[in-house]
PDB file of N, CA and C in Angstrom:
ATOM      1  N   ASP A   1      -2.057  -1.265   2.849  1.00  0.00           N
ATOM      2  CA  ASP A   1      -2.690  -2.570   2.818  1.00  0.00           C
ATOM      3  C   ASP A   1      -2.413  -3.203   1.464  1.00  0.00           C
ATOM      4  N   HIS A   2      -2.223  -4.494   1.461  1.00  0.00           N
ATOM      5  CA  HIS A   2      -2.031  -5.225   0.212  1.00  0.00           C
ATOM      6  C   HIS A   2      -3.393  -5.544  -0.392  1.00  0.00           C
ATOM      7  N   VAL A   3      -3.599  -5.162  -1.654  1.00  0.00           N
ATOM      8  CA  VAL A   3      -4.869  -5.424  -2.339  1.00  0.00           C
ATOM      9  C   VAL A   3      -5.099  -6.928  -2.390  1.00  0.00           C
ATOM     10  N   VAL A   4      -4.163  -7.638  -2.967  1.00  0.00           N
ATOM     11  CA  VAL A   4      -4.180  -9.106  -2.899  1.00  0.00           C
ATOM     12  C   VAL A   4      -3.258  -9.457  -1.740  1.00  0.00           C
ATOM     13  N   PRO A   5      -3.811  -9.996  -0.653  1.00  0.00           N
ATOM     14  CA  PRO A   5      -3.005 -10.266   0.537  1.00  0.00           C
ATOM     15  C   PRO A   5      -1.771 -11.119   0.238  1.00  0.00           C
ATOM     16  N   ARG A   6      -0.695 -10.812   0.934  1.00  0.00           N
ATOM     17  CA  ARG A   6       0.534 -11.593   0.759  1.00  0.00           C
ATOM     18  C   ARG A   6       0.301 -13.058   1.099  1.00  0.00           C
ATOM     19  N   SER A   7      -0.588 -13.313   2.063  1.00  0.00           N
ATOM     20  CA  SER A   7      -0.890 -14.699   2.444  1.00  0.00           C
ATOM     21  C   SER A   7      -1.564 -15.471   1.311  1.00  0.00           C
ATOM     22  N   ARG A   8      -2.029 -14.727   0.292  1.00  0.00           N
ATOM     23  CA  ARG A   8      -2.702 -15.354  -0.843  1.00  0.00           C
ATOM     24  C   ARG A   8      -1.922 -15.137  -2.136  1.00  0.00           C
ATOM     25  N   GLY A   9      -0.631 -14.869  -1.999  1.00  0.00           N
ATOM     26  CA  GLY A   9       0.228 -14.747  -3.174  1.00  0.00           C
ATOM     27  C   GLY A   9       0.440 -13.340  -3.686  1.00  0.00           C
ATOM     28  N   GLY A  10      -0.132 -12.343  -3.021  1.00  0.00           N
ATOM     29  CA  GLY A  10       0.066 -10.963  -3.444  1.00  0.00           C
ATOM     30  C   GLY A  10       1.495 -10.509  -3.210  1.00  0.00           C
ATOM     31  N   LEU A  11       1.993  -9.688  -4.105  1.00  0.00           N
ATOM     32  CA  LEU A  11       3.361  -9.209  -4.007  1.00  0.00           C
ATOM     33  C   LEU A  11       3.440  -7.910  -3.224  1.00  0.00           C
ATOM     34  N   HIS A  12       4.616  -7.609  -2.700  1.00  0.00           N
ATOM     35  CA  HIS A  12       4.864  -6.380  -1.951  1.00  0.00           C
ATOM     36  C   HIS A  12       5.437  -5.352  -2.932  1.00  0.00           C
ATOM     37  N   VAL A  13       4.582  -4.866  -3.841  1.00  0.00           N
ATOM     38  CA  VAL A  13       4.966  -3.923  -4.884  1.00  0.00           C
ATOM     39  C   VAL A  13       3.954  -2.786  -4.922  1.00  0.00           C
ATOM     40  N   TRP A  14       4.351  -1.651  -5.500  1.00  0.00           N
ATOM     41  CA  TRP A  14       3.470  -0.486  -5.571  1.00  0.00           C
ATOM     42  C   TRP A  14       2.089  -0.838  -6.117  1.00  0.00           C
ATOM     43  N   GLU A  15       2.054  -1.658  -7.147  1.00  0.00           N
ATOM     44  CA  GLU A  15       0.797  -1.978  -7.821  1.00  0.00           C
ATOM     45  C   GLU A  15      -0.134  -2.850  -6.993  1.00  0.00           C
ATOM     46  N   ASN A  16       0.306  -3.276  -5.807  1.00  0.00           N
ATOM     47  CA  ASN A  16      -0.531  -4.110  -4.944  1.00  0.00           C
ATOM     48  C   ASN A  16      -0.699  -3.507  -3.552  1.00  0.00           C
ATOM     49  N   VAL A  17      -0.339  -2.241  -3.383  1.00  0.00           N
ATOM     50  CA  VAL A  17      -0.401  -1.616  -2.057  1.00  0.00           C
ATOM     51  C   VAL A  17      -1.214  -0.326  -2.123  1.00  0.00           C
ATOM     52  N   VAL A  18      -2.097  -0.156  -1.155  1.00  0.00           N
ATOM     53  CA  VAL A  18      -2.896   1.068  -1.040  1.00  0.00           C
ATOM     54  C   VAL A  18      -2.883   1.541   0.410  1.00  0.00           C
ATOM     55  N   ALA A  19      -3.182   2.807   0.606  1.00  0.00           N
ATOM     56  CA  ALA A  19      -3.294   3.341   1.960  1.00  0.00           C
ATOM     57  C   ALA A  19      -4.637   2.915   2.551  1.00  0.00           C
ATOM     58  N   ALA A  20      -4.622   2.544   3.824  1.00  0.00           N
ATOM     59  CA  ALA A  20      -5.859   2.161   4.515  1.00  0.00           C
ATOM     60  C   ALA A  20      -5.715   2.512   5.984  1.00  0.00           C
ATOM     61  N   CYS A  21      -6.787   2.998   6.561  1.00  0.00           N
ATOM     62  CA  CYS A  21      -6.746   3.276   7.996  1.00  0.00           C
ATOM     63  C   CYS A  21      -6.693   1.950   8.753  1.00  0.00           C
ATOM     64  N   ARG A  22      -6.325   2.029  10.005  1.00  0.00           N
ATOM     65  CA  ARG A  22      -6.176   0.819  10.828  1.00  0.00           C
ATOM     66  C   ARG A  22      -7.474   0.015  10.888  1.00  0.00           C
ATOM     67  N   ARG A  23      -8.604   0.709  11.031  1.00  0.00           N
ATOM     68  CA  ARG A  23      -9.892   0.019  11.143  1.00  0.00           C
ATOM     69  C   ARG A  23     -10.244  -0.729   9.854  1.00  0.00           C
ATOM     70  N   CYS A  24     -10.063  -0.065   8.692  1.00  0.00           N
ATOM     71  CA  CYS A  24     -10.358  -0.727   7.416  1.00  0.00           C
ATOM     72  C   CYS A  24      -9.394  -1.878   7.149  1.00  0.00           C
ATOM     73  N   ASN A  25      -8.129  -1.678   7.490  1.00  0.00           N
ATOM     74  CA  ASN A  25      -7.140  -2.733   7.309  1.00  0.00           C
ATOM     75  C   ASN A  25      -7.522  -3.960   8.124  1.00  0.00           C
ATOM     76  N   ALA A  26      -7.945  -3.744   9.364  1.00  0.00           N
ATOM     77  CA  ALA A  26      -8.344  -4.866  10.224  1.00  0.00           C
ATOM     78  C   ALA A  26      -9.618  -5.539   9.707  1.00  0.00           C
ATOM     79  N   LYS A  27     -10.540  -4.742   9.180  1.00  0.00           N
ATOM     80  CA  LYS A  27     -11.789  -5.305   8.659  1.00  0.00           C
ATOM     81  C   LYS A  27     -11.525  -6.161   7.414  1.00  0.00           C
ATOM     82  N   LYS A  28     -10.603  -5.708   6.570  1.00  0.00           N
ATOM     83  CA  LYS A  28     -10.310  -6.434   5.339  1.00  0.00           C
ATOM     84  C   LYS A  28      -9.596  -7.757   5.616  1.00  0.00           C
ATOM     85  N   MET A  29      -8.731  -7.765   6.606  1.00  0.00           N
ATOM     86  CA  MET A  29      -7.972  -8.958   6.981  1.00  0.00           C
ATOM     87  C   MET A  29      -7.226  -9.540   5.790  1.00  0.00           C
ATOM     88  N   ASP A  30      -7.363 -10.826   5.522  1.00  0.00           N
ATOM     89  CA  ASP A  30      -6.635 -11.430   4.392  1.00  0.00           C
ATOM     90  C   ASP A  30      -7.572 -11.730   3.227  1.00  0.00           C
ATOM     91  N   ARG A  31      -8.463 -10.777   2.970  1.00  0.00           N
ATOM     92  CA  ARG A  31      -9.409 -10.921   1.858  1.00  0.00           C
ATOM     93  C   ARG A  31      -9.094  -9.880   0.783  1.00  0.00           C
ATOM     94  N   THR A  32      -9.642 -10.072  -0.393  1.00  0.00           N
ATOM     95  CA  THR A  32      -9.536  -9.050  -1.423  1.00  0.00           C
ATOM     96  C   THR A  32     -10.516  -7.934  -1.065  1.00  0.00           C
ATOM     97  N   PRO A  33     -10.368  -6.755  -1.652  1.00  0.00           N
ATOM     98  CA  PRO A  33     -11.326  -5.694  -1.364  1.00  0.00           C
ATOM     99  C   PRO A  33     -12.771  -6.111  -1.662  1.00  0.00           C
ATOM    100  N   GLU A  34     -12.971  -6.798  -2.769  1.00  0.00           N
ATOM    101  CA  GLU A  34     -14.321  -7.232  -3.133  1.00  0.00           C
ATOM    102  C   GLU A  34     -14.901  -8.181  -2.088  1.00  0.00           C
ATOM    103  N   GLU A  35     -14.095  -9.112  -1.615  1.00  0.00           N
ATOM    104  CA  GLU A  35     -14.549 -10.068  -0.602  1.00  0.00           C
ATOM    105  C   GLU A  35     -14.896  -9.368   0.707  1.00  0.00           C
ATOM    106  N   ALA A  36     -14.216  -8.262   0.990  1.00  0.00           N
ATOM    107  CA  ALA A  36     -14.459  -7.521   2.236  1.00  0.00           C
ATOM    108  C   ALA A  36     -15.560  -6.477   2.078  1.00  0.00           C
ATOM    109  N   GLY A  37     -16.106  -6.348   0.882  1.00  0.00           N
ATOM    110  CA  GLY A  37     -17.157  -5.359   0.651  1.00  0.00           C
ATOM    111  C   GLY A  37     -16.620  -3.960   0.364  1.00  0.00           C
ATOM    112  N   PHE A  38     -15.350  -3.869  -0.024  1.00  0.00           N
ATOM    113  CA  PHE A  38     -14.727  -2.588  -0.364  1.00  0.00           C
ATOM    114  C   PHE A  38     -14.632  -2.444  -1.873  1.00  0.00           C
ATOM    115  N   ARG A  39     -14.448  -1.198  -2.307  1.00  0.00           N
ATOM    116  CA  ARG A  39     -14.259  -0.913  -3.721  1.00  0.00           C
ATOM    117  C   ARG A  39     -13.077   0.036  -3.848  1.00  0.00           C
ATOM    118  N   LEU A  40     -12.129  -0.319  -4.692  1.00  0.00           N
ATOM    119  CA  LEU A  40     -11.002   0.578  -4.940  1.00  0.00           C
ATOM    120  C   LEU A  40     -11.482   1.735  -5.806  1.00  0.00           C
ATOM    121  N   ILE A  41     -11.083   2.944  -5.454  1.00  0.00           N
ATOM    122  CA  ILE A  41     -11.431   4.109  -6.267  1.00  0.00           C
ATOM    123  C   ILE A  41     -10.680   4.044  -7.588  1.00  0.00           C
ATOM    124  N   ARG A  42      -9.419   3.638  -7.527  1.00  0.00           N
ATOM    125  CA  ARG A  42      -8.617   3.395  -8.726  1.00  0.00           C
ATOM    126  C   ARG A  42      -7.570   2.337  -8.394  1.00  0.00           C
ATOM    127  N   ARG A  43      -7.080   1.683  -9.417  1.00  0.00           N
ATOM    128  CA  ARG A  43      -6.064   0.657  -9.231  1.00  0.00           C
ATOM    129  C   ARG A  43      -4.770   1.319  -8.792  1.00  0.00           C
ATOM    130  N   PRO A  44      -4.050   0.719  -7.849  1.00  0.00           N
ATOM    131  CA  PRO A  44      -2.765   1.284  -7.443  1.00  0.00           C
ATOM    132  C   PRO A  44      -1.741   1.186  -8.572  1.00  0.00           C
ATOM    133  N   PHE A  45      -0.770   2.105  -8.538  1.00  0.00           N
ATOM    134  CA  PHE A  45       0.249   2.141  -9.584  1.00  0.00           C
ATOM    135  C   PHE A  45       1.559   2.664  -9.007  1.00  0.00           C
ATOM    136  N   ALA A  46       2.637   2.343  -9.672  1.00  0.00           N
ATOM    137  CA  ALA A  46       3.949   2.850  -9.271  1.00  0.00           C
ATOM    138  C   ALA A  46       4.053   4.301  -9.712  1.00  0.00           C
ATOM    139  N   PRO A  47       4.527   5.186  -8.848  1.00  0.00           N
ATOM    140  CA  PRO A  47       4.663   6.587  -9.243  1.00  0.00           C
ATOM    141  C   PRO A  47       5.688   6.729 -10.368  1.00  0.00           C
ATOM    142  N   SER A  48       5.408   7.646 -11.273  1.00  0.00           N
ATOM    143  CA  SER A  48       6.306   7.841 -12.413  1.00  0.00           C
ATOM    144  C   SER A  48       6.967   9.211 -12.396  1.00  0.00           C
ATOM    145  N   ASP A  49       6.779   9.975 -11.328  1.00  0.00           N
ATOM    146  CA  ASP A  49       7.294  11.340 -11.272  1.00  0.00           C
ATOM    147  C   ASP A  49       8.593  11.456 -10.486  1.00  0.00           C
ATOM    148  N   GLY A  50       9.267  10.348 -10.252  1.00  0.00           N
ATOM    149  CA  GLY A  50      10.523  10.379  -9.523  1.00  0.00           C
ATOM    150  C   GLY A  50      10.350  10.234  -8.022  1.00  0.00           C
ATOM    151  N   PHE A  51       9.124  10.131  -7.538  1.00  0.00           N
ATOM    152  CA  PHE A  51       8.866   9.938  -6.110  1.00  0.00           C
ATOM    153  C   PHE A  51       9.504   8.632  -5.680  1.00  0.00           C
ATOM    154  N   ARG A  52      10.291   8.681  -4.608  1.00  0.00           N
ATOM    155  CA  ARG A  52      10.968   7.475  -4.138  1.00  0.00           C
ATOM    156  C   ARG A  52      10.651   7.236  -2.674  1.00  0.00           C
ATOM    157  N   LEU A  53       9.914   6.223  -2.421  1.00  0.00           N
ATOM    158  CA  LEU A  53       9.657   5.764  -1.066  1.00  0.00           C
ATOM    159  C   LEU A  53       9.541   4.256  -1.166  1.00  0.00           C
ATOM    160  N   THR A  54      10.513   3.554  -0.680  1.00  0.00           N
ATOM    161  CA  THR A  54      10.514   2.114  -0.770  1.00  0.00           C
ATOM    162  C   THR A  54       9.492   1.558   0.209  1.00  0.00           C
ATOM    163  N   LEU A  55       8.646   0.682  -0.255  1.00  0.00           N
ATOM    164  CA  LEU A  55       7.625   0.105   0.605  1.00  0.00           C
ATOM    165  C   LEU A  55       8.279  -0.609   1.776  1.00  0.00           C
ATOM    166  N   GLY A  56       7.846  -0.282   2.978  1.00  0.00           N
ATOM    167  CA  GLY A  56       8.351  -0.947   4.165  1.00  0.00           C
ATOM    168  C   GLY A  56       9.482  -0.216   4.851  1.00  0.00           C
ATOM    169  N   ARG A  57      10.135   0.721   4.164  1.00  0.00           N
ATOM    170  CA  ARG A  57      11.188   1.499   4.806  1.00  0.00           C
ATOM    171  C   ARG A  57      11.320   2.829   4.079  1.00  0.00           C
ATOM    172  N   VAL A  58      11.795   3.812   4.799  1.00  0.00           N
ATOM    173  CA  VAL A  58      11.954   5.147   4.250  1.00  0.00           C
ATOM    174  C   VAL A  58      13.350   5.288   3.662  1.00  0.00           C
ATOM    175  N   GLU A  59      13.439   5.955   2.546  1.00  0.00           N
ATOM    176  CA  GLU A  59      14.745   6.233   1.944  1.00  0.00           C
ATOM    177  C   GLU A  59      15.540   7.130   2.891  1.00  0.00           C
ATOM    178  N   PRO A  60      16.837   6.887   3.070  1.00  0.00           N
ATOM    179  CA  PRO A  60      17.652   7.653   4.022  1.00  0.00           C
ATOM    180  C   PRO A  60      17.601   9.162   3.820  1.00  0.00           C
ATOM    181  N   GLU A  61      17.520   9.627   2.568  1.00  0.00           N
ATOM    182  CA  GLU A  61      17.493  11.071   2.346  1.00  0.00           C
ATOM    183  C   GLU A  61      16.213  11.740   2.831  1.00  0.00           C
ATOM    184  N   TRP A  62      15.195  10.968   3.209  1.00  0.00           N
ATOM    185  CA  TRP A  62      13.948  11.516   3.750  1.00  0.00           C
ATOM    186  C   TRP A  62      14.026  11.699   5.265  1.00  0.00           C
ATOM    187  N   ASP A  63      15.003  11.115   5.924  1.00  0.00           N
ATOM    188  CA  ASP A  63      15.102  11.117   7.384  1.00  0.00           C
ATOM    189  C   ASP A  63      14.909  12.498   8.019  1.00  0.00           C
ATOM    190  N   GLU A  64      15.575  13.520   7.483  1.00  0.00           N
ATOM    191  CA  GLU A  64      15.510  14.837   8.113  1.00  0.00           C
ATOM    192  C   GLU A  64      14.107  15.435   8.044  1.00  0.00           C
ATOM    193  N   TYR A  65      13.262  14.987   7.131  1.00  0.00           N
ATOM    194  CA  TYR A  65      11.906  15.517   7.007  1.00  0.00           C
ATOM    195  C   TYR A  65      10.874  14.709   7.793  1.00  0.00           C
ATOM    196  N   LEU A  66      11.248  13.566   8.275  1.00  0.00           N
ATOM    197  CA  LEU A  66      10.296  12.659   8.928  1.00  0.00           C
ATOM    198  C   LEU A  66      10.674  12.399  10.386  1.00  0.00           C
ATOM    199  N   LEU A  67      11.021  13.428  11.114  1.00  0.00           N
ATOM    200  CA  LEU A  67      11.424  13.265  12.521  1.00  0.00           C
ATOM    201  C   LEU A  67      10.255  12.956  13.409  1.00  0.00           C
TER     202      LEU A  67
END
């Protein structure tokens, strides 16, 4: 889920994306977490340990592990 919704100018970057279940994602809609009554446990961040997963698509070298 985008913390700041894309419809409101939020970017599609690691620092603006968090994991959310389908129900929470639907409840939040195009609002900020605060507006939806949610609280982030911590601010999202780009991984710095070499983890590579491009938002929106899987890196080709991951294919064999994600069948």
